[in-house]
mmCIF file of C-alpha atoms and ligand atoms in Angstrom:
data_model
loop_
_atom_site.group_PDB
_atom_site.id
_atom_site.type_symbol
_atom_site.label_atom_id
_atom_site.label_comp_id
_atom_site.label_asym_id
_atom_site.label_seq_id
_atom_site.Cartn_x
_atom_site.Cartn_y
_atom_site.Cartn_z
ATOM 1 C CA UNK A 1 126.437 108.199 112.428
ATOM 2 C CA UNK A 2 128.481 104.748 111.847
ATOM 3 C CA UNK A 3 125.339 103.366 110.774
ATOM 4 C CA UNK A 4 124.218 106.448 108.318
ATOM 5 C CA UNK A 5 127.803 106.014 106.682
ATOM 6 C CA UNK A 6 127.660 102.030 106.155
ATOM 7 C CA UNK A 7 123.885 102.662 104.304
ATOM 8 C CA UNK A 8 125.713 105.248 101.675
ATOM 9 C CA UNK A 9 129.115 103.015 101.540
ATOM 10 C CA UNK A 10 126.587 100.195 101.027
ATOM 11 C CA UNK A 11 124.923 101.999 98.384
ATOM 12 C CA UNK A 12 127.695 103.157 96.752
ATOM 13 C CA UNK A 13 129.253 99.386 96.406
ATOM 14 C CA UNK A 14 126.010 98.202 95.116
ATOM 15 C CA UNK A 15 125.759 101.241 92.717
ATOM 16 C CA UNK A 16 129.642 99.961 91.233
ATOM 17 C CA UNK A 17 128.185 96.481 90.850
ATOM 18 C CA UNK A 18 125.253 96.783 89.252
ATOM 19 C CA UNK A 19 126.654 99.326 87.119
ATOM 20 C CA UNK A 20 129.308 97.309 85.695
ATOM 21 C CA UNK A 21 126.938 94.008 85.172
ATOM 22 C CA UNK A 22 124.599 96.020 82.972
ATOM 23 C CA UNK A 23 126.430 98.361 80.594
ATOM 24 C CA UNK A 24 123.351 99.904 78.846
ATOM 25 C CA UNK A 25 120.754 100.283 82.196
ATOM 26 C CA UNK A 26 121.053 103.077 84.872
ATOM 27 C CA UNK A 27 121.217 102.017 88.058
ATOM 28 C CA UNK A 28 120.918 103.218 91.335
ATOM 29 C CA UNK A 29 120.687 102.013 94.832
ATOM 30 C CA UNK A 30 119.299 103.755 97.939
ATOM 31 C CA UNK A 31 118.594 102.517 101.860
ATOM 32 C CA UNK A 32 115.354 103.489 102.154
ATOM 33 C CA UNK A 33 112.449 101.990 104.523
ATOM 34 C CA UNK A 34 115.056 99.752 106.498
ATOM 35 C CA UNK A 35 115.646 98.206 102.834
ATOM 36 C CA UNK A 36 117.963 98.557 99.499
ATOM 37 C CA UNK A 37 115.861 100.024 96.453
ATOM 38 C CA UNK A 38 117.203 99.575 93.687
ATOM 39 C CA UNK A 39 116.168 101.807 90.518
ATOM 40 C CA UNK A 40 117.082 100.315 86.741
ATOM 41 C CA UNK A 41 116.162 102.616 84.015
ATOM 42 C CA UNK A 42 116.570 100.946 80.787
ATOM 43 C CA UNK A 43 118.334 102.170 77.746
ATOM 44 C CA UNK A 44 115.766 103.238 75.839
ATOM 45 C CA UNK A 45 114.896 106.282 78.309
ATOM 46 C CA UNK A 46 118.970 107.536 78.312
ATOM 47 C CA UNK A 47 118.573 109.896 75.829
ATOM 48 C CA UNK A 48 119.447 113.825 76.153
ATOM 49 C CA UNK A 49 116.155 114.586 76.672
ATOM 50 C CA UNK A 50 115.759 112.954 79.824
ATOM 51 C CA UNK A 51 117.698 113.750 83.090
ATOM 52 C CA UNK A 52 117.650 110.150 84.549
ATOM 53 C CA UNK A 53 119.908 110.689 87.642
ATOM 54 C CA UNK A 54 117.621 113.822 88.591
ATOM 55 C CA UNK A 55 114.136 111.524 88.010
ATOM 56 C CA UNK A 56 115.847 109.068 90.197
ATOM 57 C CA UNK A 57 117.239 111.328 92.498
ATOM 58 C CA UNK A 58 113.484 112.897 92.610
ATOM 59 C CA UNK A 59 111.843 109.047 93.442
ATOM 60 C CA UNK A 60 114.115 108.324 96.016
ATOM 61 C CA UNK A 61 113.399 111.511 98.144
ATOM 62 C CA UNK A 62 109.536 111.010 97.499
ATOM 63 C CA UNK A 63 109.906 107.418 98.726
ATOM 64 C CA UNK A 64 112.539 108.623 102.107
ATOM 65 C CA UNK A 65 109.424 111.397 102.281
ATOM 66 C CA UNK A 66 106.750 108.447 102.370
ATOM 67 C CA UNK A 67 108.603 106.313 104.980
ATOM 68 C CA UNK A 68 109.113 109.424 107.496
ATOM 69 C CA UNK A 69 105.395 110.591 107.000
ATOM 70 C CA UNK A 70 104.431 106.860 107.630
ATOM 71 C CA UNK A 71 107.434 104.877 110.140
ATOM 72 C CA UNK A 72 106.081 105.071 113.514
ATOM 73 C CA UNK A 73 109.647 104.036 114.905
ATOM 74 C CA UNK A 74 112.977 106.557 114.642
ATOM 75 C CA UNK A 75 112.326 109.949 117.044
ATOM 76 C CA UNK A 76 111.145 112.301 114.429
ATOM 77 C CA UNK A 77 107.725 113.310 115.137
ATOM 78 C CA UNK A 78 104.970 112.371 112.366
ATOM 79 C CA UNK A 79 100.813 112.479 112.262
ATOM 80 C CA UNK A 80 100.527 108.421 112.737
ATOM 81 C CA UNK A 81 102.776 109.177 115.872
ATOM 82 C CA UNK A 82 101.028 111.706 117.010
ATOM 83 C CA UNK A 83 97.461 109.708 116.001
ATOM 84 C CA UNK A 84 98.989 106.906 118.172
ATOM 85 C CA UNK A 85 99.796 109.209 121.144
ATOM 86 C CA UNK A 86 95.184 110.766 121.343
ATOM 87 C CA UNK A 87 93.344 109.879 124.132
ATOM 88 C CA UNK A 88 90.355 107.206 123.510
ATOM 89 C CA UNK A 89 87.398 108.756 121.546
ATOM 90 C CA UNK A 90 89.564 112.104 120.929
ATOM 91 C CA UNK A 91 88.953 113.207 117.049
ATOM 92 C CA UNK A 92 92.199 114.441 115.320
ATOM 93 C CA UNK A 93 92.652 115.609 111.638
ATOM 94 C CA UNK A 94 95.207 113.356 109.543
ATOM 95 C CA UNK A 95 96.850 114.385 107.005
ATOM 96 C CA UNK A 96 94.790 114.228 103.377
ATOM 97 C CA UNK A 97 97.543 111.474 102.069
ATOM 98 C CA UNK A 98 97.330 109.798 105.411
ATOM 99 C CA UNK A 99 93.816 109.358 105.719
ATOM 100 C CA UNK A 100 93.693 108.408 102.296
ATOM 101 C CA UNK A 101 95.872 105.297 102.614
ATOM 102 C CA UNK A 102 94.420 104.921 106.054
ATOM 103 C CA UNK A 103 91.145 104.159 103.521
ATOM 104 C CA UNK A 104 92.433 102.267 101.146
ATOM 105 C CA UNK A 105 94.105 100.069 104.177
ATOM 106 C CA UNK A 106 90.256 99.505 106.150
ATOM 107 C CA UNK A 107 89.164 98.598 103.264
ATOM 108 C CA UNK A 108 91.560 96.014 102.817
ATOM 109 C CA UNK A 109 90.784 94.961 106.162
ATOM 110 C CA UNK A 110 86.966 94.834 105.415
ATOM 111 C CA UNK A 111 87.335 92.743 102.085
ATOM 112 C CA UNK A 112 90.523 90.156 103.749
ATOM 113 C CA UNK A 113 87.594 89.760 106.922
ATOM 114 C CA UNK A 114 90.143 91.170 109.495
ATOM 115 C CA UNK A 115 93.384 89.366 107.917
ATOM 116 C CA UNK A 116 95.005 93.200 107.122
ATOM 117 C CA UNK A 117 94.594 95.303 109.823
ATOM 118 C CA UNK A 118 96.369 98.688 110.148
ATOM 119 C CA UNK A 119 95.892 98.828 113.708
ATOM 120 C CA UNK A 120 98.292 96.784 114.984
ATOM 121 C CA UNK A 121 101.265 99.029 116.197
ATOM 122 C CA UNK A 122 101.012 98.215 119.438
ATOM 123 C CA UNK A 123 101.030 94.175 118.665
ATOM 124 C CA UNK A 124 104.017 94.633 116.262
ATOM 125 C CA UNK A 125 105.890 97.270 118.888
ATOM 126 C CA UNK A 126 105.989 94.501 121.519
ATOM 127 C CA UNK A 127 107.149 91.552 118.987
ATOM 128 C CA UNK A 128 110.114 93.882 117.830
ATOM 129 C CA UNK A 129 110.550 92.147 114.579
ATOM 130 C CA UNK A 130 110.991 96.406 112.929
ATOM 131 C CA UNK A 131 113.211 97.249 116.084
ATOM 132 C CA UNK A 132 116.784 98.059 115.658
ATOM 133 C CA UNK A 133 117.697 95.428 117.965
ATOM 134 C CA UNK A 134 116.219 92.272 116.460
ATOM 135 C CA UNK A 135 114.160 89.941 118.755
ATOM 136 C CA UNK A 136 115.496 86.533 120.111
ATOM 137 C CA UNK A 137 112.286 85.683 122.109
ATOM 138 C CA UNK A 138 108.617 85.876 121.981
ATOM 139 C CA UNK A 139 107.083 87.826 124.087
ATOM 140 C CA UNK A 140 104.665 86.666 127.238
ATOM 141 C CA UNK A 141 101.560 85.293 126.238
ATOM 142 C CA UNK A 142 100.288 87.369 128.754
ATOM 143 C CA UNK A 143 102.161 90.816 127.034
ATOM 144 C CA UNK A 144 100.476 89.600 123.687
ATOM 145 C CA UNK A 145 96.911 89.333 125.188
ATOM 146 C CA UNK A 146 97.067 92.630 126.689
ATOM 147 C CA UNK A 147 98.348 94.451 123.398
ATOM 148 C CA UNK A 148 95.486 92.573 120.887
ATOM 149 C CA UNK A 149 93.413 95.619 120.047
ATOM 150 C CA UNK A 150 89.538 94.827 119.267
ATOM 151 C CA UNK A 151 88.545 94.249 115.972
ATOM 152 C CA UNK A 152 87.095 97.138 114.913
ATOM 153 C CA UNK A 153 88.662 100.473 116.795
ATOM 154 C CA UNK A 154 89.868 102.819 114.211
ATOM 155 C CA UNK A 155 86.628 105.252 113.499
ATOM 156 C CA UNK A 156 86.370 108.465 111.055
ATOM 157 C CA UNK A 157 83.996 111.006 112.399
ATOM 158 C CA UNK A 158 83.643 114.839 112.535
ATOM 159 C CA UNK A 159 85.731 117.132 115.050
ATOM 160 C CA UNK A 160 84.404 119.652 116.962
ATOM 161 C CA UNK A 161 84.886 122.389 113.358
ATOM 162 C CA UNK A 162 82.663 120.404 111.248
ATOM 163 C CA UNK A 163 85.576 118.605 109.956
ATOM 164 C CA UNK A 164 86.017 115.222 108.658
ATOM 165 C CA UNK A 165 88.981 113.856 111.859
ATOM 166 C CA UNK A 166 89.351 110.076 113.112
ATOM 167 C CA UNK A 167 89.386 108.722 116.519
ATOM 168 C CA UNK A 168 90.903 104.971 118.190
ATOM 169 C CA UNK A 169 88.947 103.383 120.862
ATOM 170 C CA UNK A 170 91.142 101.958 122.502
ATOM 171 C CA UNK A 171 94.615 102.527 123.470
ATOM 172 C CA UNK A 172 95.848 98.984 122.737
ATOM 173 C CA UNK A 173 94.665 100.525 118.729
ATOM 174 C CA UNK A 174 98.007 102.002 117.416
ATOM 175 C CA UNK A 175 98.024 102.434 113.156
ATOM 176 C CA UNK A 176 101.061 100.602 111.949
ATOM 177 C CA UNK A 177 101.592 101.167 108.141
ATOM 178 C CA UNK A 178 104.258 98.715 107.973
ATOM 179 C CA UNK A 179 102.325 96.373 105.443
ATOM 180 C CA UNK A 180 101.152 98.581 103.100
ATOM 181 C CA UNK A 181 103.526 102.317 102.696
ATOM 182 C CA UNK A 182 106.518 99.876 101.059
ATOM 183 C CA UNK A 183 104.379 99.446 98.092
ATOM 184 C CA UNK A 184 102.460 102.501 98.247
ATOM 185 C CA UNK A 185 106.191 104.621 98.352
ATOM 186 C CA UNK A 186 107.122 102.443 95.021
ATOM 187 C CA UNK A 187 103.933 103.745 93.110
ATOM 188 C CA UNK A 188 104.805 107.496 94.222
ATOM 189 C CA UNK A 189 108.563 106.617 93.139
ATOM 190 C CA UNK A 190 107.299 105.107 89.786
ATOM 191 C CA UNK A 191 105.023 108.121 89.362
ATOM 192 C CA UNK A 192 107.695 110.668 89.705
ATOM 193 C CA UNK A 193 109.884 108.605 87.146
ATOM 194 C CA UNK A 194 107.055 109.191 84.673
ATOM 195 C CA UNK A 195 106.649 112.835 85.546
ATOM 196 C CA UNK A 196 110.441 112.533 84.742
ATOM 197 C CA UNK A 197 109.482 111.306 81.232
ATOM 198 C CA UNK A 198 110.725 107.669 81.936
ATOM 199 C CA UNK A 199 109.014 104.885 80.475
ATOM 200 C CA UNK A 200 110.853 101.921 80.801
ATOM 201 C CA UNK A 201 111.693 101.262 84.662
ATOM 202 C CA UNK A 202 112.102 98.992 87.244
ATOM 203 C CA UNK A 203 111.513 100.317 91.321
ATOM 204 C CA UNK A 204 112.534 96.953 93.311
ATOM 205 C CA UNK A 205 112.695 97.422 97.147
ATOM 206 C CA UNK A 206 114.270 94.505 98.332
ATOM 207 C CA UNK A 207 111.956 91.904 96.625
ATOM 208 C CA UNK A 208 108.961 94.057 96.264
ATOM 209 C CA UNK A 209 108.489 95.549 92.371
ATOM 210 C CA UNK A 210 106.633 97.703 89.888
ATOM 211 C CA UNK A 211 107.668 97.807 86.258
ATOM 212 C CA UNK A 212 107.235 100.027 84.005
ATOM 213 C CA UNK A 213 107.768 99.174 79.735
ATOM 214 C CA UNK A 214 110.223 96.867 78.968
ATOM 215 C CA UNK A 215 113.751 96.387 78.850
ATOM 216 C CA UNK A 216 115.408 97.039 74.881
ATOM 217 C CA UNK A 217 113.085 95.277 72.850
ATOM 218 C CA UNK A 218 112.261 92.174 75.717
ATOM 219 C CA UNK A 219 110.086 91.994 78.315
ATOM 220 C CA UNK A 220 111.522 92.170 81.988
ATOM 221 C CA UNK A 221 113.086 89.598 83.877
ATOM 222 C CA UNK A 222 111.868 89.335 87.315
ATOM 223 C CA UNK A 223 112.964 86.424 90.182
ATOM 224 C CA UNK A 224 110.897 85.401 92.826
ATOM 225 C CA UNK A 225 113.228 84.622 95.814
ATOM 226 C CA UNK A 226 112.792 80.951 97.057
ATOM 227 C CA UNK A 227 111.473 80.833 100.720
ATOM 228 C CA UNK A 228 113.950 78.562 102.065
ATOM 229 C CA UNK A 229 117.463 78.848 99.602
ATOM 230 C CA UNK A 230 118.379 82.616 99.319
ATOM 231 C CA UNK A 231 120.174 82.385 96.233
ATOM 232 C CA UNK A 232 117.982 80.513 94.783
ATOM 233 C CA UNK A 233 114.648 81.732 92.579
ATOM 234 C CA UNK A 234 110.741 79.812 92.817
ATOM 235 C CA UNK A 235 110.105 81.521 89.703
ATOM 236 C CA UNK A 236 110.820 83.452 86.901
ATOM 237 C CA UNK A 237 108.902 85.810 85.305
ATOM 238 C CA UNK A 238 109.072 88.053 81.521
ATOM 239 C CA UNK A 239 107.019 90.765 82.224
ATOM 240 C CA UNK A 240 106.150 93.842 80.450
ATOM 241 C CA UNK A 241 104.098 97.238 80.884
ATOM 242 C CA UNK A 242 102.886 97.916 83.527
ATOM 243 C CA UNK A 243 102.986 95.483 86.898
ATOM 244 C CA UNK A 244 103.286 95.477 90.460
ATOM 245 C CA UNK A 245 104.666 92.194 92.088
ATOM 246 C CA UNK A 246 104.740 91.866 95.967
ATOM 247 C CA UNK A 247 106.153 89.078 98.617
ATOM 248 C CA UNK A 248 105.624 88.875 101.868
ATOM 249 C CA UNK A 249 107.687 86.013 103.380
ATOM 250 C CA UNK A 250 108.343 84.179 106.972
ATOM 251 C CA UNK A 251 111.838 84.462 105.779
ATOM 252 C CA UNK A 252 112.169 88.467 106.020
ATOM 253 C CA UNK A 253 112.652 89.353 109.839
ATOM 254 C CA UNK A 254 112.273 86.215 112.117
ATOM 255 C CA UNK A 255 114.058 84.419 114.863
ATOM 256 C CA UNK A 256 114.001 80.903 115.925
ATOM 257 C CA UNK A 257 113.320 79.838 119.314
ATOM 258 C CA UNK A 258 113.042 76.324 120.509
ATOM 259 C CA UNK A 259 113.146 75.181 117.245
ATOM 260 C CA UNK A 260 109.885 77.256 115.668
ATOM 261 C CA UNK A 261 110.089 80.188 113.576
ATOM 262 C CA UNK A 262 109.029 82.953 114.696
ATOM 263 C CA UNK A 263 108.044 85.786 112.171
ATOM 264 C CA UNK A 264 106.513 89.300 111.593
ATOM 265 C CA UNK A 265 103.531 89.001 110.323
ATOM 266 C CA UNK A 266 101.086 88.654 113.141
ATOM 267 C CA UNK A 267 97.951 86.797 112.774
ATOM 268 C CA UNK A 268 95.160 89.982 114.229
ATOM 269 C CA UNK A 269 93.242 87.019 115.880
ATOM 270 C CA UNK A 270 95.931 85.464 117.833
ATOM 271 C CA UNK A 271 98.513 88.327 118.012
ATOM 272 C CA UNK A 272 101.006 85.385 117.298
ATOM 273 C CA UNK A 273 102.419 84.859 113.918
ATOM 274 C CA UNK A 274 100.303 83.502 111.223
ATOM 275 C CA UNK A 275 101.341 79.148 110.781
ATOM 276 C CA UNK A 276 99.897 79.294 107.328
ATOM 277 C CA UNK A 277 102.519 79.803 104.545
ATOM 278 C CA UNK A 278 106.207 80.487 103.625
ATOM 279 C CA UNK A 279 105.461 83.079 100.973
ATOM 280 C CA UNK A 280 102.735 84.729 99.055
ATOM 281 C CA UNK A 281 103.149 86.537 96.064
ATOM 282 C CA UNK A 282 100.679 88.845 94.344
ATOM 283 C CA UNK A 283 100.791 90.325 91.332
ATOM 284 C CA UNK A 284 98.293 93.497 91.185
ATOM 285 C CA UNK A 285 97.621 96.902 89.189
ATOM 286 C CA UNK A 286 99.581 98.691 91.476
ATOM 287 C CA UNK A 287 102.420 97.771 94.188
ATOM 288 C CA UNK A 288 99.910 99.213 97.383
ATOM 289 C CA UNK A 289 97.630 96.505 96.498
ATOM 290 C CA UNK A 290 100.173 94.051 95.952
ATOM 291 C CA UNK A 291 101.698 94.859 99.113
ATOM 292 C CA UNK A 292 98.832 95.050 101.189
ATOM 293 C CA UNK A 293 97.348 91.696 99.602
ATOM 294 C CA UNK A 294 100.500 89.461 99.888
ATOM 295 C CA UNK A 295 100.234 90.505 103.947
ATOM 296 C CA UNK A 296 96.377 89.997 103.522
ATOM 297 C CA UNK A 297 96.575 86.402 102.160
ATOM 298 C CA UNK A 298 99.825 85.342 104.059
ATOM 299 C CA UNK A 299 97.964 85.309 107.091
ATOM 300 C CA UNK A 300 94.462 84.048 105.854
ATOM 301 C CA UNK A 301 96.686 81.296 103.951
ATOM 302 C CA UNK A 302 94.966 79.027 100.922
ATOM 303 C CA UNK A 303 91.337 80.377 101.771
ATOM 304 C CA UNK A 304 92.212 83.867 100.514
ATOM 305 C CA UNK A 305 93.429 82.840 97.096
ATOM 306 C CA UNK A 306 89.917 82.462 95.953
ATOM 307 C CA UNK A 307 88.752 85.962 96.220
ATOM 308 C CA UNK A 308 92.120 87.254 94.001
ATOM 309 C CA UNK A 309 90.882 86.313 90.986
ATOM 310 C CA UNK A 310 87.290 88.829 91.665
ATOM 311 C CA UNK A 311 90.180 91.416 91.861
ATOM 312 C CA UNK A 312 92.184 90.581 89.084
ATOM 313 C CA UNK A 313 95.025 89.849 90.936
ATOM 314 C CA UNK A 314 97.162 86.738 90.760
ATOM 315 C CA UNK A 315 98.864 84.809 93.904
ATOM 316 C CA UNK A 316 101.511 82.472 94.844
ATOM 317 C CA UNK A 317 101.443 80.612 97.821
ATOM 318 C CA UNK A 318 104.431 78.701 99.025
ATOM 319 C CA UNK A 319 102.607 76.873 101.881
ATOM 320 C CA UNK A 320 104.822 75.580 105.338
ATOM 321 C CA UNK A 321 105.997 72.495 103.740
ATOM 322 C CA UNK A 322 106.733 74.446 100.392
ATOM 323 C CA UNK A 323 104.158 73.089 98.354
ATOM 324 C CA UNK A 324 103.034 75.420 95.914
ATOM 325 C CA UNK A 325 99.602 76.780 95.136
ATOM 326 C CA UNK A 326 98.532 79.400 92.603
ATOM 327 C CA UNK A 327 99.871 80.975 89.405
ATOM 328 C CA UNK A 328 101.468 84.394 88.568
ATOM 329 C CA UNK A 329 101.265 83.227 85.467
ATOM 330 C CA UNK A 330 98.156 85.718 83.644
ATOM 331 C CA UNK A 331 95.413 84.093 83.272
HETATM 332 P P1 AMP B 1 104.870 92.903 104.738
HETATM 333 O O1 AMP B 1 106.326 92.587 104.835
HETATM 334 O O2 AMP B 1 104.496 93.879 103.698
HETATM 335 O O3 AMP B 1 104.025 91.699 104.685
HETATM 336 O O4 AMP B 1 104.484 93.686 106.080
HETATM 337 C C1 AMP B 1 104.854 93.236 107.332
HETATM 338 C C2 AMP B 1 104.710 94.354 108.334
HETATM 339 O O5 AMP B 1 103.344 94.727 108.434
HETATM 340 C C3 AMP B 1 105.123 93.945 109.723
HETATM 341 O O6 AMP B 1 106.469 94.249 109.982
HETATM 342 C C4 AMP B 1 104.186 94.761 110.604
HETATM 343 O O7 AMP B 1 104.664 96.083 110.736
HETATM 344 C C5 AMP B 1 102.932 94.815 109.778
HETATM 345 N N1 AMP B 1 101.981 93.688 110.007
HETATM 346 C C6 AMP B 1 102.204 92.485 110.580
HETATM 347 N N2 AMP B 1 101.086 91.727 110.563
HETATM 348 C C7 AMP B 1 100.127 92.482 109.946
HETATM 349 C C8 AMP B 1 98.764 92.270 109.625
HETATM 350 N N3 AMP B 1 98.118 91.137 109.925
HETATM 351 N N4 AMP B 1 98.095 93.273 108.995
HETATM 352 C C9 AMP B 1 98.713 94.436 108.675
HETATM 353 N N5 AMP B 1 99.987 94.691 108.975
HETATM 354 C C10 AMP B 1 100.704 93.735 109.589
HETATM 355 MG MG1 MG B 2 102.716 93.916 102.636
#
């Protein structure tokens, strides 16, 4: 309960601030998927016809509906918990949206040669980094042998009714979401601001954006967070119509121990954490891609930037002595 109060309290103080820095934008700030989002709506969509606190209000519970279909922590019951809970070789139906991003996630895995891989709950369970107790230690190496799933254990096939269901393997094979339903809940907020008739938008969940239009008559301004200084910015960016812009970073939930980082995004070989970069940034056509991609190339470091140009996609890659590589720059 103390905690449920301190999110809206928290909200609320961020709603004051950013409403008095920027006169002429709506905006709005919401805990949702263990981060702030903030919505800006720019002036040019405050106009009567338009009911922006109501579009808003609409993207927000569309994006707390995303992360409660996809979270497999909190106790409320949900098909990737319930996926995670079959019996070896045991076909179950998924939900239509589920299995759809379930897709769109093995493929992912296919093209990044095993670098994404949706199937490691039970890996990213026993580091704790999601937890609401943050990790101090690794675990055993022992723990994280025992909990690497095998590469390939996440199967569509038909159920006993002729129907199109999906089975795991294995029980060390539990689908974690975690890398790709941020940016995927950002596209169905930005999508329900359009249904809303908004144009001109900006959907950042703590770091991770799509834009929409501009803002007045400029382009947006959009900061990339530096790896290592908080307050300070790698890069900035004018950008305009329509763009998705992603970072996944050793700096978001990690612990040090012994002197070496330790961070959450886990290296599907290994089960450790990846030793390749500080930060990759992707920009992409929409914020699922960006998402999944900036996990994707994080762990498969320099050697995946190649490939993001075939998808017209650009990257940033803060490697781990902060040398930079890459462009977001279009080409
Ligand atoms: P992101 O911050 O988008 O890069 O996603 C990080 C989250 O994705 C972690 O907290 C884990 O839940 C999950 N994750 C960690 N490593 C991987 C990986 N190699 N492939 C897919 N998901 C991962
Ligand atoms: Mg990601």
């Amino acid at each position: 309960m103390a905690l449920f109060l301190l999110r809206y309290f928290m909200a609320f103080v961020l709603l004051l601030i950013s409403a008095c820095s920027q006169a002429n934008d709506v905006h709005e700030t919401r805990f949702i998927m263990g981060t702030l989002v903030k919505f800006t709506i720019a002036p040019a969509d405050r106009h009567e016809n338009i009911d922006v606190a109501a579009a808003i209000s609409a993207a927000a519970n569309e994006m707390q509906r995303i992360e409660n279909a996809f979270t497999i922590y909190g106790d409320q019951s949900n098909a990737i918990k319930t996926f995670n809970a079959t019996a070896p070789n045991t076909a179950v139906a998924l939900p239509e949206e589920v299995a759809s991003l379930l897709q769109r996630a093995l493929l992912i895995k296919q093209q990044s040669k095993g670098a994404f891989d949706p199937a490691l709950g039970g890996l990213n369970l026993l580091w704790g980094f999601s937890a609401s107790d943050a990790p101090t230690t690794p675990p055993s190496a022992e723990a994280i042998t025992k909990a690497l799933p095998p590469q390939h254990c996440i199967a569509q096939t038909s159920m006993a009714n002729g129907k199109s269901g999906w089975l795991r393997t294995d029980t060390r094979c539990l689908l974690d979401f975690g890398a790709i339903a941020k940016g995927y809940a950002i596209d169905q907020g930005i999508k329900i601001l359009r249904q809303h008739g908004i144009k001109n938008a900006i959907i950042n969940a703590g770091g991770d954006i799509r834009l929409i239009g501009k803002h007045g008559d400029k382009p947006w301004r959009i900061g990339i967070r530096h790896p290592r200084q908080q307050a300070e910015m790698i890069e900035t960016l004018q950008l305009e119509g329509d763009v998705s812009i992603v970072t996944s970073g050793d700096y978001e939930r990690f612990f040090i121990y012994q002197g070496k980082r330790y961070h959450h995004l886990i290296n599907p070989q290994t089960g450790w954490p990846a030793q390749t970069a500080q930060s990759v940034t992707i920009i992409a056509r929409n914020a699922t891609l960006a998402d999944a991609w900036s996990t994707a190339v994080f762990i498969q470091g320099k050697k995946g930037m190649a490939q993001q140009s075939q998808f017209n996609q650009q990257v940033l890659l803060i490697d781990q002595s902060g040398k930079r590589f890459g462009s977001l720059k279009p080409r």
